[in-house]
Amino acid sequence: GAGVSQSPSNKVTEKGKDVELRCDPISGHTALYWYRQRLGQGLEFLIYFQGNSAPDKSGLPSDRFSAERTGESVSTLTIQRTQQEDSAVYLCASSLTERTYNEQFFGPGTRLTVL
Amino acid sequence: GENVEQHPSTLSVQEGDSAVIKCTYSDSASNYFPWYKQELGKRPQLIIDIRSNVGEKKDQRIAVTLNKTAKHFSLHITETQPEDSAVYFCAARGLYNTDKLIFGTGTRLQVFP
């Protein structure tokens, strides 16, 4: 079946512009996560959604970052007034539910470059 | 909050040798410890995981051990092959303080033929 998809695969933007990154989770997966991975670095948790519960936004690095999710489907991560330090690969993952031992399936990521 | 430390950051082995990657976690309530493999330019993929009620789990050439008392867990790869070359991430999930996965900083494994 279809895995997690993300778009765009690459995004080049100018400093100060806003960007929107999209994630389509696996159908039926109630939990959705966003991570940031800087070049050669680890996976930095940003935010997760679980069903209709309030999202855990504890990993968002600043108020320029926000994310939304419509029901149990697509999610968008928005970065306002982008800065060069925002350059990274943004990975989305989904799982059946986050309160059990379920595997997180990752998307291919969006590589964001801020000039 | 939960913190996961991973060592070493890089590891080079000869094909056929074993490789061991170690992680420690801070939250004693953590109950789930997956390992992900990320090949160059690709997405992370789960390779093995262990729950807090077992001490060891094997799957062919890979195994994971967990020491709850010491709060550390390790990935063991035996008979390494060039295709094992990748970055490996450990992670821990807390039960009470946090429900999200906290990842280690990764280990870049290179297997030389």
Short mmCIF file of C-alpha atoms in Angstrom, two decimals:
data_model
loop_
_atom_site.label_atom_id
_atom_site.label_comp_id
_atom_site.label_asym_id
_atom_site.label_seq_id
_atom_site.Cartn_x
_atom_site.Cartn_y
_atom_site.Cartn_z
CA GLY A 1 0.00 0.00 0.00
CA ALA A 2 0.92 3.64 -0.20
CA GLY A 3 3.35 4.90 2.37
CA VAL A 4 3.73 8.33 3.90
CA SER A 5 4.14 10.97 1.24
CA GLN A 6 5.46 14.50 1.52
CA SER A 7 5.52 17.46 -0.78
CA PRO A 8 7.39 19.21 -2.10
CA SER A 9 10.47 17.02 -2.10
CA ASN A 10 12.67 20.08 -2.34
CA LYS A 11 11.97 23.70 -1.52
CA VAL A 12 14.32 26.62 -2.02
CA THR A 13 13.17 29.91 -0.58
CA GLU A 14 14.51 33.31 0.28
CA LYS A 15 15.07 34.43 3.82
CA GLY A 16 11.96 36.04 5.23
CA LYS A 17 9.47 34.16 3.06
CA ASP A 18 6.86 31.77 4.43
CA VAL A 19 6.80 28.09 3.43
CA GLU A 20 4.24 25.32 3.74
CA LEU A 21 5.22 21.67 3.84
CA ARG A 22 2.67 18.93 3.35
CA CYS A 23 2.42 15.41 4.74
CA ASP A 24 -0.02 12.69 3.74
CA PRO A 25 0.05 9.91 6.33
CA ILE A 26 -0.78 6.28 5.75
CA SER A 27 -4.53 5.85 5.64
CA GLY A 28 -5.91 4.86 9.02
CA HIS A 29 -2.91 6.10 10.99
CA THR A 30 -4.15 8.28 13.79
CA ALA A 31 -0.79 9.58 15.00
CA LEU A 32 1.33 11.95 12.93
CA TYR A 33 4.73 13.42 13.78
CA TRP A 34 6.98 16.09 12.35
CA TYR A 35 10.76 16.01 12.79
CA ARG A 36 13.59 18.22 11.63
CA GLN A 37 16.91 16.77 10.54
CA ARG A 38 19.77 19.15 9.94
CA LEU A 39 22.60 17.98 7.72
CA GLY A 40 24.47 15.14 9.39
CA GLN A 41 22.43 15.49 12.56
CA GLY A 42 19.80 13.49 14.41
CA LEU A 43 16.02 13.64 14.36
CA GLU A 44 14.66 16.61 16.24
CA PHE A 45 11.04 16.22 17.35
CA LEU A 46 8.82 19.16 16.43
CA ILE A 47 5.14 18.29 16.96
CA TYR A 48 2.73 15.39 16.99
CA PHE A 49 -0.98 14.90 16.46
CA GLN A 50 -3.07 12.09 17.87
CA GLY A 51 -6.65 11.88 16.69
CA ASN A 52 -8.72 14.76 18.00
CA SER A 53 -6.47 15.41 21.01
CA ALA A 54 -4.62 18.68 21.38
CA PRO A 55 -1.29 18.40 19.56
CA ASP A 56 1.98 18.19 21.47
CA LYS A 57 3.81 21.28 20.28
CA SER A 58 6.64 21.03 22.77
CA GLY A 59 9.32 20.61 20.11
CA LEU A 60 8.52 23.65 17.97
CA PRO A 61 11.66 25.84 18.08
CA SER A 62 9.90 29.20 17.82
CA ASP A 63 6.55 30.82 17.19
CA ARG A 64 7.45 31.03 13.52
CA PHE A 65 6.67 27.32 13.32
CA SER A 66 3.12 25.99 13.33
CA ALA A 67 1.33 22.90 12.10
CA GLU A 68 -2.19 21.83 11.42
CA ARG A 69 -3.86 18.54 10.75
CA THR A 70 -7.31 17.98 9.32
CA GLY A 71 -8.91 15.11 11.18
CA GLU A 72 -6.73 12.05 10.70
CA SER A 73 -5.48 13.01 7.27
CA VAL A 74 -3.12 15.51 5.76
CA SER A 75 -0.95 17.80 7.86
CA THR A 76 0.83 21.01 6.93
CA LEU A 77 3.88 22.45 8.66
CA THR A 78 4.21 26.20 8.17
CA ILE A 79 7.37 28.16 8.76
CA GLN A 80 6.92 31.92 8.71
CA ARG A 81 9.68 34.44 7.99
CA THR A 82 12.17 31.69 7.23
CA GLN A 83 15.73 32.00 8.44
CA GLN A 84 18.88 30.33 7.15
CA GLU A 85 19.03 28.13 10.23
CA ASP A 86 15.67 26.64 9.18
CA SER A 87 17.47 24.86 6.34
CA ALA A 88 17.05 21.14 6.97
CA VAL A 89 15.13 18.06 5.90
CA TYR A 90 11.67 18.00 7.44
CA LEU A 91 10.43 14.49 7.98
CA CYS A 92 6.89 13.42 8.67
CA ALA A 93 5.96 10.08 10.21
CA SER A 94 2.72 8.34 11.03
CA SER A 95 1.69 5.39 13.16
CA LEU A 96 -1.52 3.56 13.99
CA THR A 97 -1.57 5.18 17.42
CA GLU A 98 1.09 6.73 19.56
CA ARG A 99 0.12 5.13 22.83
CA THR A 100 1.10 1.61 21.86
CA TYR A 101 4.19 -0.06 20.46
CA ASN A 102 3.49 0.88 16.90
CA GLU A 103 6.15 1.52 14.32
CA GLN A 104 6.51 5.03 13.01
CA PHE A 105 6.62 5.07 9.22
CA PHE A 106 8.57 7.96 7.80
CA GLY A 107 7.98 9.91 4.64
CA PRO A 108 10.79 10.79 2.22
CA GLY A 109 11.14 14.26 3.68
CA THR A 110 11.15 17.78 2.31
CA ARG A 111 14.56 19.34 1.89
CA LEU A 112 14.24 23.04 2.72
CA THR A 113 16.97 25.45 1.71
CA VAL A 114 16.73 29.04 2.86
CA LEU A 115 19.00 31.37 0.92
CA GLY B 1 12.43 15.74 29.93
CA GLU B 2 13.59 12.52 28.33
CA ASN B 3 17.12 12.50 26.99
CA VAL B 4 18.76 9.78 24.91
CA GLU B 5 22.51 9.62 24.47
CA GLN B 6 24.07 7.48 21.74
CA HIS B 7 27.65 6.32 21.23
CA PRO B 8 29.76 6.17 19.20
CA SER B 9 28.93 8.86 16.66
CA THR B 10 30.92 7.04 14.00
CA LEU B 11 31.95 3.41 13.72
CA SER B 12 34.07 1.72 11.09
CA VAL B 13 34.37 -2.05 10.89
CA GLN B 14 35.68 -4.62 8.49
CA GLU B 15 33.16 -6.75 6.67
CA GLY B 16 32.36 -9.80 8.77
CA ASP B 17 33.17 -8.13 12.08
CA SER B 18 30.57 -7.22 14.68
CA ALA B 19 29.33 -3.72 15.46
CA VAL B 20 27.85 -2.49 18.72
CA ILE B 21 26.03 0.79 19.28
CA LYS B 22 25.03 1.88 22.76
CA CYS B 23 22.34 4.22 24.06
CA THR B 24 21.34 5.46 27.47
CA TYR B 25 18.06 7.05 28.44
CA SER B 26 17.02 9.24 31.33
CA ASP B 27 13.32 8.51 31.90
CA SER B 28 12.94 5.38 34.01
CA ALA B 29 9.32 5.14 32.84
CA SER B 30 10.41 4.55 29.24
CA ASN B 31 8.95 1.30 27.98
CA TYR B 32 9.72 1.05 24.28
CA PHE B 33 13.05 1.26 22.48
CA PRO B 34 13.13 1.11 18.67
CA TRP B 35 16.15 1.28 16.38
CA TYR B 36 15.97 2.97 13.00
CA LYS B 37 18.33 2.67 10.06
CA GLN B 38 18.75 5.56 7.65
CA GLU B 39 20.65 4.92 4.44
CA LEU B 40 22.19 7.88 2.68
CA GLY B 41 19.51 10.13 1.24
CA LYS B 42 16.67 7.86 2.36
CA ARG B 43 14.07 7.87 5.08
CA PRO B 44 14.61 6.20 8.48
CA GLN B 45 13.20 2.69 8.71
CA LEU B 46 12.56 0.56 11.77
CA ILE B 47 14.89 -2.43 11.96
CA ILE B 48 14.21 -3.81 15.43
CA ASP B 49 12.58 -2.77 18.67
CA ILE B 50 12.38 -3.98 22.25
CA ARG B 51 9.87 -3.47 25.03
CA SER B 52 10.75 -2.96 28.65
CA ASN B 53 9.47 -6.38 29.69
CA VAL B 54 12.21 -8.27 27.83
CA GLY B 55 15.98 -8.14 28.05
CA GLU B 56 17.01 -9.24 24.58
CA LYS B 57 15.55 -9.65 21.13
CA LYS B 58 17.15 -11.10 18.00
CA ASP B 59 16.34 -10.95 14.33
CA GLN B 60 18.86 -12.76 12.15
CA ARG B 61 22.09 -10.76 12.31
CA ILE B 62 20.80 -8.00 14.54
CA ALA B 63 19.99 -8.08 18.22
CA VAL B 64 19.07 -5.55 20.85
CA THR B 65 19.70 -5.83 24.58
CA LEU B 66 18.09 -3.78 27.33
CA ASN B 67 19.32 -3.17 30.87
CA LYS B 68 16.50 -1.40 32.68
CA THR B 69 18.45 -1.00 35.90
CA ALA B 70 21.26 0.83 34.17
CA LYS B 71 18.87 2.50 31.70
CA HIS B 72 20.82 1.53 28.65
CA PHE B 73 20.22 -0.51 25.54
CA SER B 74 22.44 -1.65 22.72
CA LEU B 75 22.26 -2.71 19.08
CA HIS B 76 24.46 -5.60 17.99
CA ILE B 77 25.10 -6.40 14.35
CA THR B 78 27.03 -9.57 13.63
CA GLU B 79 28.74 -10.61 10.40
CA THR B 80 28.50 -7.07 9.08
CA GLN B 81 28.10 -6.51 5.35
CA PRO B 82 28.69 -3.40 3.22
CA GLU B 83 24.93 -2.90 2.92
CA ASP B 84 24.79 -2.41 6.69
CA SER B 85 26.53 0.92 6.13
CA ALA B 86 24.08 3.61 7.24
CA VAL B 87 23.21 5.89 10.13
CA TYR B 88 21.53 4.11 13.01
CA PHE B 89 19.28 5.93 15.48
CA CYS B 90 18.12 4.61 18.81
CA ALA B 91 14.99 6.02 20.43
CA ALA B 92 13.07 5.79 23.66
CA ARG B 93 9.44 6.36 24.41
CA GLY B 94 8.31 7.46 27.85
CA LEU B 95 5.08 6.18 29.32
CA TYR B 96 4.06 8.96 31.65
CA ASN B 97 6.12 12.05 31.06
CA THR B 98 6.06 11.83 27.30
CA ASP B 99 4.41 9.70 24.66
CA LYS B 100 6.67 10.72 21.84
CA LEU B 101 9.89 9.09 20.64
CA ILE B 102 13.09 10.81 21.64
CA PHE B 103 15.89 9.92 19.27
CA GLY B 104 19.59 9.61 19.91
CA THR B 105 22.00 11.63 17.81
CA GLY B 106 22.81 8.74 15.50
CA THR B 107 25.78 6.49 14.71
CA ARG B 108 27.28 6.48 11.26
CA LEU B 109 28.36 2.89 10.59
CA GLN B 110 30.71 2.19 7.75
CA VAL B 111 31.49 -1.40 6.79
CA PHE B 112 34.57 -1.80 4.64
CA PRO B 113 34.69 -4.76 2.24
#
